[in-house]
């Protein structure tokens, strides 16, 4: 029996494996959460680009606060919202390194709006990976800047009402308007096809950062089944039916091919 | 030697630059100097003043209670600083626009009509050099040569052609000054 | 006046000269930083310290030493840029004045928590709130007690001259890197705006990549040679672990208190009275002492140079047996609390100060000495 398994576990038979840069630790993310998939894509792209010794990630405050536990590269944990400022300095002082931030909607589009917009507008050669799940996950399901109109959270328990709470913020559309950005895209990771596209987007963004083409923003429209109080599959369905209408997927800007 | 000097006037009269030239000249002659401006929005049209200390020894406070010399270029400055001159000290003022002249009897009072002289020289910009020339004629802490060196050092090269005019203004200041008391 | 020319490479001719010159305290900070191998400056303009970023912008050190200069979108961003830079092993600093430094407190607490050698300058102005642009020393508590959240200290250097503004830049970085702890230069509008003679420090090149790796094996610049990843963070959710981290920090602070106290005494040998003052107030107090001594009052000056660690033992020792101590400061009585703690009721300790941007005159300090202690 053992012999049979050994025969199967040969390199030429590998169709899928955990990226080398994913640490062998238990993740704190809820089952069904999109974070784990996006972490894996980031790890894979860094590995494929051969940048494991040249990468510095900046983790946010929010569910991804412990991103540094999972991907086997150097990390700095930033104060809430300040990751783009932290990344700006690292990249400017180590210009040949891959510097990226990994931020949620509250971190990027609320408390850190100024840092995000200005780093992107300065054209810092960094990539921002933006997880948009329309809710505050870590603090227990409060309203996010990207919470949809009508969506219920613990701080808008009767649903988001524009006259009470204002409108959801399309920060990715804002980023696409800024002179400093070279690549702005919106992806998701709920299907195999979507995962594959998201990975390509992350790769393109990292390549643009290394080539010094300007700032990149990769938004991943994500689920938070715990915060949304849905099962993982219901959450995927809810995202597909509601989130994609307000946050349509695809590239919003791509000047990486230009000189 | 130690001279504690206040220069005060309207913003835009060149009060801070006058202090700067004095401080640079002191530096060039190997003296200790401090230049402490009253900074802020006053620079723009309000009153401006600067304390300059030139000394052979290390200088303690850049902020003073009393001065050896007050150079005042308008009425508000005269009102503010006349009482802060040490007994036996020097007051130099430009008579232009002065309605209430100084009254103290225990100090030396000089008047220099630098505003008028600058008009005569058809160059408003030499106003502050006339004042400085007047000051140096009664309080020769820095030689004219020292001043000239300082001008070469502080002015950008494209303005070096103006140095002879400035030196002339210094001399005019020395000739114009009038002892009042 | 050009002595000692230490040229490193062709690009640095003209900036390597050691020269006696006249400049503002703010300019001295900027020019000293370029010369002592600083890698980056991140700042946001605010009176009375904008000359620091203006001087750097004018001098273009990115073309000579390669130093990065960036005008940030806010003080919050600026201090977090310093966090990123310091976490990556680089010598980086920011500067601001009181309201801006208040904004930076979040970042400073994070620097302390993550044990990063960031440097920042506070050219103080009067508060509270938007306050005034005139000089003040009213951020003493904020500087010496930590200022942000948590149990921490930053090393606080208080320059009293333009020369010290220049000299303390390198000192701040040296101490910051030695202890992996943020260090601060606490100045004020008087020292920042006044011009004095200054000899800038000799040119020191920026550290090479290898030198940074050797000095800062903890820095995050990519885990070269397959080393374990470096993680810069102040977060630890388990209270047992967080307590350990705090105990470690406290042990480090004790070490700093043991090793790094700096102060100056002037005319204390025969003194019957002592004035304790720092920064610009110490300069004004010196003049007050000249005046008082001319009137036959034997008074000396104790000037703390490090405000944290505070020279408590040294002040207590010096004050012992004296007739009294006057603490002169440009605030409502902040350092006086530390002096009273140090002296512990053994000798009378009085306070004199002016508020809201008014700088006391020397004679006011003489009067306070006479009326409060004599």
PDB file of N, CA, C and O in Angstrom, chain B residues 8-33:
ATOM      1  N   UNK B   8      13.932  97.487  15.058  1.00  0.00           N
ATOM      2  CA  UNK B   8      12.488  97.303  14.970  1.00  0.00           C
ATOM      3  C   UNK B   8      11.865  98.301  14.006  1.00  0.00           C
ATOM      4  O   UNK B   8      12.274  99.463  13.938  1.00  0.00           O
ATOM      5  N   UNK B   9      10.893  97.826  13.248  1.00  0.00           N
ATOM      6  CA  UNK B   9      10.222  98.716  12.297  1.00  0.00           C
ATOM      7  C   UNK B   9       9.025  98.019  11.687  1.00  0.00           C
ATOM      8  O   UNK B   9       8.472  97.096  12.279  1.00  0.00           O
ATOM      9  N   UNK B  10       8.619  98.487  10.514  1.00  0.00           N
ATOM     10  CA  UNK B  10       7.534  97.820   9.800  1.00  0.00           C
ATOM     11  C   UNK B  10       8.078  96.597   9.070  1.00  0.00           C
ATOM     12  O   UNK B  10       9.229  96.603   8.627  1.00  0.00           O
ATOM     13  N   UNK B  11       7.241  95.582   8.906  1.00  0.00           N
ATOM     14  CA  UNK B  11       7.619  94.479   8.048  1.00  0.00           C
ATOM     15  C   UNK B  11       7.833  94.996   6.641  1.00  0.00           C
ATOM     16  O   UNK B  11       7.090  95.875   6.193  1.00  0.00           O
ATOM     17  N   UNK B  12       8.852  94.512   5.966  1.00  0.00           N
ATOM     18  CA  UNK B  12       9.132  94.980   4.616  1.00  0.00           C
ATOM     19  C   UNK B  12      10.168  96.086   4.567  1.00  0.00           C
ATOM     20  O   UNK B  12      10.646  96.449   3.501  1.00  0.00           O
ATOM     21  N   UNK B  13      10.537  96.636   5.735  1.00  0.00           N
ATOM     22  CA  UNK B  13      11.565  97.680   5.763  1.00  0.00           C
ATOM     23  C   UNK B  13      12.978  97.106   5.724  1.00  0.00           C
ATOM     24  O   UNK B  13      13.946  97.830   5.662  1.00  0.00           O
ATOM     25  N   UNK B  14      13.056  95.796   5.810  1.00  0.00           N
ATOM     26  CA  UNK B  14      14.380  95.179   5.779  1.00  0.00           C
ATOM     27  C   UNK B  14      14.995  95.044   7.156  1.00  0.00           C
ATOM     28  O   UNK B  14      16.217  94.942   7.299  1.00  0.00           O
ATOM     29  N   UNK B  15      14.141  95.038   8.178  1.00  0.00           N
ATOM     30  CA  UNK B  15      14.624  94.945   9.549  1.00  0.00           C
ATOM     31  C   UNK B  15      15.418  93.648   9.769  1.00  0.00           C
ATOM     32  O   UNK B  15      16.523  93.654  10.303  1.00  0.00           O
ATOM     33  N   UNK B  16      14.832  92.526   9.328  1.00  0.00           N
ATOM     34  CA  UNK B  16      15.495  91.238   9.549  1.00  0.00           C
ATOM     35  C   UNK B  16      16.793  91.141   8.749  1.00  0.00           C
ATOM     36  O   UNK B  16      17.799  90.630   9.239  1.00  0.00           O
ATOM     37  N   UNK B  17      16.785  91.677   7.519  1.00  0.00           N
ATOM     38  CA  UNK B  17      18.007  91.629   6.699  1.00  0.00           C
ATOM     39  C   UNK B  17      19.101  92.479   7.323  1.00  0.00           C
ATOM     40  O   UNK B  17      20.278  92.109   7.304  1.00  0.00           O
ATOM     41  N   UNK B  18      18.710  93.628   7.872  1.00  0.00           N
ATOM     42  CA  UNK B  18      19.683  94.500   8.517  1.00  0.00           C
ATOM     43  C   UNK B  18      20.377  93.738   9.647  1.00  0.00           C
ATOM     44  O   UNK B  18      21.596  93.752   9.773  1.00  0.00           O
ATOM     45  N   UNK B  19      19.567  93.052  10.420  1.00  0.00           N
ATOM     46  CA  UNK B  19      20.113  92.249  11.512  1.00  0.00           C
ATOM     47  C   UNK B  19      21.012  91.149  10.992  1.00  0.00           C
ATOM     48  O   UNK B  19      22.054  90.835  11.571  1.00  0.00           O
ATOM     49  N   UNK B  20      20.612  90.587   9.868  1.00  0.00           N
ATOM     50  CA  UNK B  20      21.376  89.476   9.291  1.00  0.00           C
ATOM     51  C   UNK B  20      22.761  89.950   8.831  1.00  0.00           C
ATOM     52  O   UNK B  20      23.759  89.299   9.084  1.00  0.00           O
ATOM     53  N   UNK B  21      22.770  91.101   8.170  1.00  0.00           N
ATOM     54  CA  UNK B  21      24.054  91.631   7.678  1.00  0.00           C
ATOM     55  C   UNK B  21      24.978  91.917   8.868  1.00  0.00           C
ATOM     56  O   UNK B  21      26.161  91.588   8.862  1.00  0.00           O
ATOM     57  N   UNK B  22      24.390  92.479   9.917  1.00  0.00           N
ATOM     58  CA  UNK B  22      25.152  92.779  11.124  1.00  0.00           C
ATOM     59  C   UNK B  22      25.709  91.496  11.741  1.00  0.00           C
ATOM     60  O   UNK B  22      26.886  91.406  12.102  1.00  0.00           O
ATOM     61  N   UNK B  23      24.852  90.492  11.831  1.00  0.00           N
ATOM     62  CA  UNK B  23      25.268  89.225  12.441  1.00  0.00           C
ATOM     63  C   UNK B  23      26.358  88.546  11.597  1.00  0.00           C
ATOM     64  O   UNK B  23      27.358  88.065  12.125  1.00  0.00           O
ATOM     65  N   UNK B  24      26.170  88.560  10.285  1.00  0.00           N
ATOM     66  CA  UNK B  24      27.176  87.948   9.404  1.00  0.00           C
ATOM     67  C   UNK B  24      28.505  88.666   9.524  1.00  0.00           C
ATOM     68  O   UNK B  24      29.566  88.042   9.571  1.00  0.00           O
ATOM     69  N   UNK B  25      28.436  90.007   9.590  1.00  0.00           N
ATOM     70  CA  UNK B  25      29.676  90.778   9.690  1.00  0.00           C
ATOM     71  C   UNK B  25      30.399  90.421  10.977  1.00  0.00           C
ATOM     72  O   UNK B  25      31.618  90.254  10.995  1.00  0.00           O
ATOM     73  N   UNK B  26      29.628  90.295  12.064  1.00  0.00           N
ATOM     74  CA  UNK B  26      30.225  89.899  13.340  1.00  0.00           C
ATOM     75  C   UNK B  26      30.887  88.537  13.226  1.00  0.00           C
ATOM     76  O   UNK B  26      32.016  88.323  13.675  1.00  0.00           O
ATOM     77  N   UNK B  27      30.185  87.623  12.577  1.00  0.00           N
ATOM     78  CA  UNK B  27      30.719  86.272  12.388  1.00  0.00           C
ATOM     79  C   UNK B  27      32.035  86.312  11.619  1.00  0.00           C
ATOM     80  O   UNK B  27      33.013  85.671  11.988  1.00  0.00           O
ATOM     81  N   UNK B  28      32.067  87.155  10.543  1.00  0.00           N
ATOM     82  CA  UNK B  28      33.264  87.249   9.706  1.00  0.00           C
ATOM     83  C   UNK B  28      34.444  87.795  10.491  1.00  0.00           C
ATOM     84  O   UNK B  28      35.586  87.525  10.172  1.00  0.00           O
ATOM     85  N   UNK B  29      34.145  88.602  11.505  1.00  0.00           N
ATOM     86  CA  UNK B  29      35.228  89.160  12.312  1.00  0.00           C
ATOM     87  C   UNK B  29      35.548  88.258  13.502  1.00  0.00           C
ATOM     88  O   UNK B  29      36.231  88.666  14.440  1.00  0.00           O
ATOM     89  N   UNK B  30      35.005  87.065  13.496  1.00  0.00           N
ATOM     90  CA  UNK B  30      35.347  86.080  14.522  1.00  0.00           C
ATOM     91  C   UNK B  30      34.624  86.270  15.837  1.00  0.00           C
ATOM     92  O   UNK B  30      35.011  85.724  16.868  1.00  0.00           O
ATOM     93  N   UNK B  31      33.551  87.053  15.816  1.00  0.00           N
ATOM     94  CA  UNK B  31      32.833  87.290  17.067  1.00  0.00           C
ATOM     95  C   UNK B  31      31.703  86.269  17.250  1.00  0.00           C
ATOM     96  O   UNK B  31      31.301  85.582  16.321  1.00  0.00           O
ATOM     97  N   UNK B  32      31.226  86.199  18.484  1.00  0.00           N
ATOM     98  CA  UNK B  32      30.029  85.401  18.752  1.00  0.00           C
ATOM     99  C   UNK B  32      28.821  86.254  18.375  1.00  0.00           C
ATOM    100  O   UNK B  32      28.802  87.464  18.663  1.00  0.00           O
ATOM    101  N   UNK B  33      27.817  85.624  17.751  1.00  0.00           N
ATOM    102  CA  UNK B  33      26.630  86.391  17.368  1.00  0.00           C
ATOM    103  C   UNK B  33      25.360  85.559  17.581  1.00  0.00           C
ATOM    104  O   UNK B  33      25.389  84.330  17.473  1.00  0.00           O
TER     105      UNK B  33
END
